[in-house]
mmCIF file of C-alpha atoms in Angstrom:
data_model
loop_
_atom_site.group_PDB
_atom_site.id
_atom_site.type_symbol
_atom_site.label_atom_id
_atom_site.label_comp_id
_atom_site.label_asym_id
_atom_site.label_seq_id
_atom_site.Cartn_x
_atom_site.Cartn_y
_atom_site.Cartn_z
ATOM 1 C CA MET S 1 19.984 20.443 22.097
ATOM 2 C CA LYS S 2 22.692 21.036 19.701
ATOM 3 C CA ASP S 3 23.201 17.324 18.926
ATOM 4 C CA ARG S 4 19.361 17.053 17.679
ATOM 5 C CA GLY S 5 20.186 20.116 15.311
ATOM 6 C CA ARG S 6 23.206 18.165 13.769
ATOM 7 C CA GLY S 7 21.066 15.178 13.571
ATOM 8 C CA ALA S 8 18.216 17.111 11.905
ATOM 9 C CA ALA S 9 20.772 18.630 9.490
ATOM 10 C CA ARG S 10 22.774 15.147 8.773
ATOM 11 C CA LYS S 11 19.427 13.662 7.565
ATOM 12 C CA ALA S 12 18.129 16.928 5.512
ATOM 13 C CA ALA S 13 21.423 16.438 3.985
ATOM 14 C CA LEU S 14 20.991 12.649 3.512
ATOM 15 C CA TYR S 15 17.407 13.093 1.838
ATOM 16 C CA GLY S 16 18.621 15.741 -0.129
ATOM 17 C CA MET S 17 21.393 13.356 -1.540
ATOM 18 C CA LEU S 18 18.893 11.039 -2.199
ATOM 19 C CA ILE S 19 16.629 13.138 -4.121
ATOM 20 C CA ALA S 20 19.320 14.630 -6.137
ATOM 21 C CA LEU S 21 20.810 10.809 -6.978
ATOM 22 C CA ALA S 22 17.511 9.915 -7.990
ATOM 23 C CA PHE S 23 17.019 13.037 -10.148
ATOM 24 C CA VAL S 24 20.238 12.326 -12.005
ATOM 25 C CA PHE S 25 19.183 8.552 -12.564
ATOM 26 C CA SER S 26 16.017 9.819 -13.921
ATOM 27 C CA TYR S 27 17.457 12.114 -16.385
ATOM 28 C CA VAL S 28 20.364 9.743 -17.613
ATOM 29 C CA GLU S 29 17.509 6.983 -18.034
ATOM 30 C CA ALA S 30 15.516 9.858 -20.453
ATOM 31 C CA MET S 31 18.652 10.163 -22.320
ATOM 32 C CA ILE S 32 19.200 6.275 -23.059
ATOM 33 C CA PRO S 33 17.236 5.445 -26.139
ATOM 34 C CA LEU S 34 15.532 2.152 -25.561
ATOM 35 C CA PRO S 35 14.009 -0.064 -28.650
ATOM 36 C CA MET S 36 11.065 -0.800 -26.166
ATOM 37 C CA PRO S 37 8.006 -2.785 -27.716
ATOM 38 C CA VAL S 38 6.008 -0.753 -25.062
ATOM 39 C CA PRO S 39 5.607 2.897 -24.725
ATOM 40 C CA GLY S 40 6.931 3.967 -21.966
ATOM 41 C CA ALA S 41 8.799 1.322 -20.649
ATOM 42 C CA LYS S 42 11.842 2.092 -18.810
ATOM 43 C CA LEU S 43 15.077 0.828 -16.900
ATOM 44 C CA GLY S 44 13.565 2.128 -13.222
ATOM 45 C CA LEU S 45 17.348 3.386 -12.684
ATOM 46 C CA ALA S 46 15.868 5.820 -10.005
ATOM 47 C CA ASN S 47 14.002 2.902 -8.378
ATOM 48 C CA LEU S 48 17.860 2.085 -7.198
ATOM 49 C CA VAL S 49 17.576 4.879 -4.982
ATOM 50 C CA SER S 50 14.326 3.416 -3.578
ATOM 51 C CA VAL S 51 15.408 -0.124 -3.025
ATOM 52 C CA VAL S 52 18.465 1.144 -1.298
ATOM 53 C CA GLY S 53 16.429 3.704 0.725
ATOM 54 C CA LEU S 54 13.927 1.138 1.850
ATOM 55 C CA TYR S 55 16.669 -1.239 3.603
ATOM 56 C CA THR S 56 18.720 1.982 4.844
ATOM 57 C CA VAL S 57 16.678 5.180 5.564
ATOM 58 C CA GLY S 58 13.173 3.261 6.154
ATOM 59 C CA LEU S 59 9.712 3.175 4.151
ATOM 60 C CA ALA S 60 8.791 6.827 5.351
ATOM 61 C CA GLY S 61 11.993 8.608 4.069
ATOM 62 C CA THR S 62 12.043 6.609 1.043
ATOM 63 C CA ALA S 63 8.797 7.122 0.267
ATOM 64 C CA LEU S 64 9.302 10.922 0.721
ATOM 65 C CA VAL S 65 12.250 11.185 -1.652
ATOM 66 C CA ALA S 66 10.426 8.896 -4.354
ATOM 67 C CA ILE S 67 7.456 11.317 -4.407
ATOM 68 C CA LEU S 68 9.927 14.391 -4.756
ATOM 69 C CA ARG S 69 11.504 12.864 -7.412
ATOM 70 C CA ILE S 70 8.577 12.129 -9.171
ATOM 71 C CA VAL S 71 7.137 15.782 -8.761
ATOM 72 C CA LEU S 72 10.452 17.575 -9.560
ATOM 73 C CA VAL S 73 10.785 15.447 -12.627
ATOM 74 C CA GLY S 74 7.786 16.029 -13.709
ATOM 75 C CA PHE S 75 7.895 19.907 -13.636
ATOM 76 C CA THR S 76 11.536 19.909 -15.089
ATOM 77 C CA PHE S 77 11.149 16.978 -17.948
ATOM 78 C CA GLY S 78 7.525 16.171 -18.196
ATOM 79 C CA ASN S 79 4.131 17.410 -17.845
ATOM 80 C CA THR S 80 1.032 16.875 -15.454
ATOM 81 C CA PHE S 81 0.193 13.368 -16.945
ATOM 82 C CA SER S 82 3.730 12.439 -16.516
ATOM 83 C CA MET S 83 3.327 13.558 -12.941
ATOM 84 C CA ILE S 84 0.220 11.652 -12.545
ATOM 85 C CA TYR S 85 1.351 8.097 -14.161
ATOM 86 C CA GLY S 86 4.901 8.450 -12.297
ATOM 87 C CA LEU S 87 2.930 9.143 -8.726
ATOM 88 C CA ALA S 88 0.359 6.060 -9.322
ATOM 89 C CA GLY S 89 3.096 3.752 -10.353
ATOM 90 C CA GLY S 90 5.335 4.832 -7.565
ATOM 91 C CA ILE S 91 2.934 4.893 -4.733
ATOM 92 C CA LEU S 92 1.861 1.354 -5.639
ATOM 93 C CA SER S 93 5.222 0.510 -6.032
ATOM 94 C CA MET S 94 6.405 2.137 -2.759
ATOM 95 C CA SER S 95 3.553 0.476 -0.804
ATOM 96 C CA ALA S 96 4.261 -3.196 -2.742
ATOM 97 C CA MET S 97 7.854 -2.786 -1.976
ATOM 98 C CA ALA S 98 7.426 -2.043 1.538
ATOM 99 C CA ALA S 99 4.788 -4.835 2.228
ATOM 100 C CA ALA S 100 7.329 -7.521 0.531
ATOM 101 C CA LYS S 101 10.242 -6.116 2.770
ATOM 102 C CA LYS S 102 8.258 -6.214 6.005
ATOM 103 C CA SER S 103 6.947 -9.636 5.203
ATOM 104 C CA GLY S 104 10.542 -11.041 5.792
ATOM 105 C CA PHE S 105 9.756 -13.235 2.578
ATOM 106 C CA PHE S 106 12.042 -11.601 -0.181
ATOM 107 C CA SER S 107 15.326 -10.832 -0.957
ATOM 108 C CA SER S 108 16.241 -7.612 -2.140
ATOM 109 C CA VAL S 109 15.670 -8.662 -5.523
ATOM 110 C CA GLY S 110 12.164 -10.197 -5.100
ATOM 111 C CA VAL S 111 11.104 -6.924 -3.349
ATOM 112 C CA SER S 112 12.685 -4.782 -6.440
ATOM 113 C CA ILE S 113 10.956 -7.268 -8.737
ATOM 114 C CA LEU S 114 7.645 -6.827 -7.062
ATOM 115 C CA GLY S 115 8.353 -2.825 -7.004
ATOM 116 C CA GLY S 116 8.662 -3.079 -10.742
ATOM 117 C CA ILE S 117 5.459 -5.110 -11.558
ATOM 118 C CA PHE S 118 3.453 -2.732 -9.328
ATOM 119 C CA HIS S 119 4.690 0.310 -10.924
ATOM 120 C CA ASN S 120 3.872 -0.724 -14.189
ATOM 121 C CA LEU S 121 0.422 -2.102 -13.066
ATOM 122 C CA GLY S 122 -0.222 1.419 -11.454
ATOM 123 C CA GLN S 123 0.590 3.229 -14.533
ATOM 124 C CA LEU S 124 -1.665 0.895 -16.603
ATOM 125 C CA VAL S 125 -4.301 1.515 -14.238
ATOM 126 C CA VAL S 126 -4.222 5.298 -14.760
ATOM 127 C CA ALA S 127 -3.573 4.642 -18.472
ATOM 128 C CA VAL S 128 -7.387 2.999 -18.272
ATOM 129 C CA TYR S 129 -8.829 5.661 -16.643
ATOM 130 C CA ALA S 130 -7.134 8.309 -19.115
ATOM 131 C CA THR S 131 -8.182 6.571 -21.996
ATOM 132 C CA TRP S 132 -11.492 5.216 -21.133
ATOM 133 C CA THR S 133 -10.441 1.776 -22.616
ATOM 134 C CA THR S 134 -8.982 -1.561 -21.136
ATOM 135 C CA GLY S 135 -7.096 -1.669 -24.702
ATOM 136 C CA VAL S 136 -4.227 -0.393 -22.874
ATOM 137 C CA LEU S 137 -3.765 -3.710 -21.122
ATOM 138 C CA VAL S 138 -2.532 -5.389 -23.894
ATOM 139 C CA TYR S 139 0.810 -4.105 -22.832
ATOM 140 C CA PHE S 140 0.540 -6.079 -19.537
ATOM 141 C CA PRO S 141 2.505 -8.790 -20.515
ATOM 142 C CA ALA S 142 5.312 -6.948 -21.885
ATOM 143 C CA LEU S 143 5.072 -4.645 -18.999
ATOM 144 C CA LEU S 144 5.089 -7.763 -16.556
ATOM 145 C CA ALA S 145 8.222 -9.096 -18.114
ATOM 146 C CA ALA S 146 10.204 -5.773 -18.423
ATOM 147 C CA GLY S 147 9.246 -5.292 -14.663
ATOM 148 C CA VAL S 148 10.415 -8.142 -13.731
ATOM 149 C CA LEU S 149 13.706 -8.185 -15.525
ATOM 150 C CA THR S 150 14.710 -4.532 -14.426
ATOM 151 C CA GLY S 151 13.714 -5.260 -11.006
ATOM 152 C CA ALA S 152 15.986 -8.150 -10.772
ATOM 153 C CA VAL S 153 18.794 -6.078 -11.930
ATOM 154 C CA ILE S 154 17.951 -3.113 -9.632
ATOM 155 C CA GLY S 155 17.434 -5.968 -6.940
ATOM 156 C CA LEU S 156 20.704 -7.097 -7.569
ATOM 157 C CA LEU S 157 22.527 -3.716 -7.553
ATOM 158 C CA GLY S 158 20.452 -2.408 -4.658
ATOM 159 C CA GLY S 159 21.172 -5.414 -2.341
ATOM 160 C CA TRP S 160 25.142 -5.085 -3.278
ATOM 161 C CA ILE S 161 25.172 -1.688 -2.366
ATOM 162 C CA VAL S 162 23.067 -1.899 0.896
ATOM 163 C CA GLU S 163 25.485 -4.828 1.972
ATOM 164 C CA ARG S 164 28.548 -2.554 1.293
ATOM 165 C CA ILE S 165 27.394 1.099 2.660
ATOM 166 C CA PRO S 166 27.195 1.709 6.445
ATOM 167 C CA PRO S 167 23.904 2.065 7.688
ATOM 168 C CA ALA S 168 22.101 5.434 7.658
ATOM 169 C CA MET S 169 19.443 7.192 10.010
ATOM 170 C CA GLU S 170 16.192 6.124 10.416
#
């Protein structure tokens, strides 16, 4: 019985550290001024935690970490709309990354690229509904390019990290 309690405590500590790390990455990213041609385009540093999480703690834990991070960042630095955009992008991204990883056809780079693309797509869908116009879709090509580029970088870093850390618990 004692071992189960220790396992749960270790798991809670691990998830707490992942949430904190993703939260700090989100904060750091908000402090970096990027001359992006598309409003809201970001590096996706917090996605590094999601990519590493998918390969170490599994989908359920990673989804929990991602959702809690989005909500905490929204309450701390954003507003309701930023949370809605973040949740739409995060849920679609996590779904795409999980499916890509499960398929076995994609490396961590491919998984991350799909995550970046689908994150941007999810946010664009919310923007279409929020503005009641499809005019915001003009940003899709730039967001697609940004998702591929940042996804590749995050995927490379994530793969490198996963190879070098000991396995976590599922």
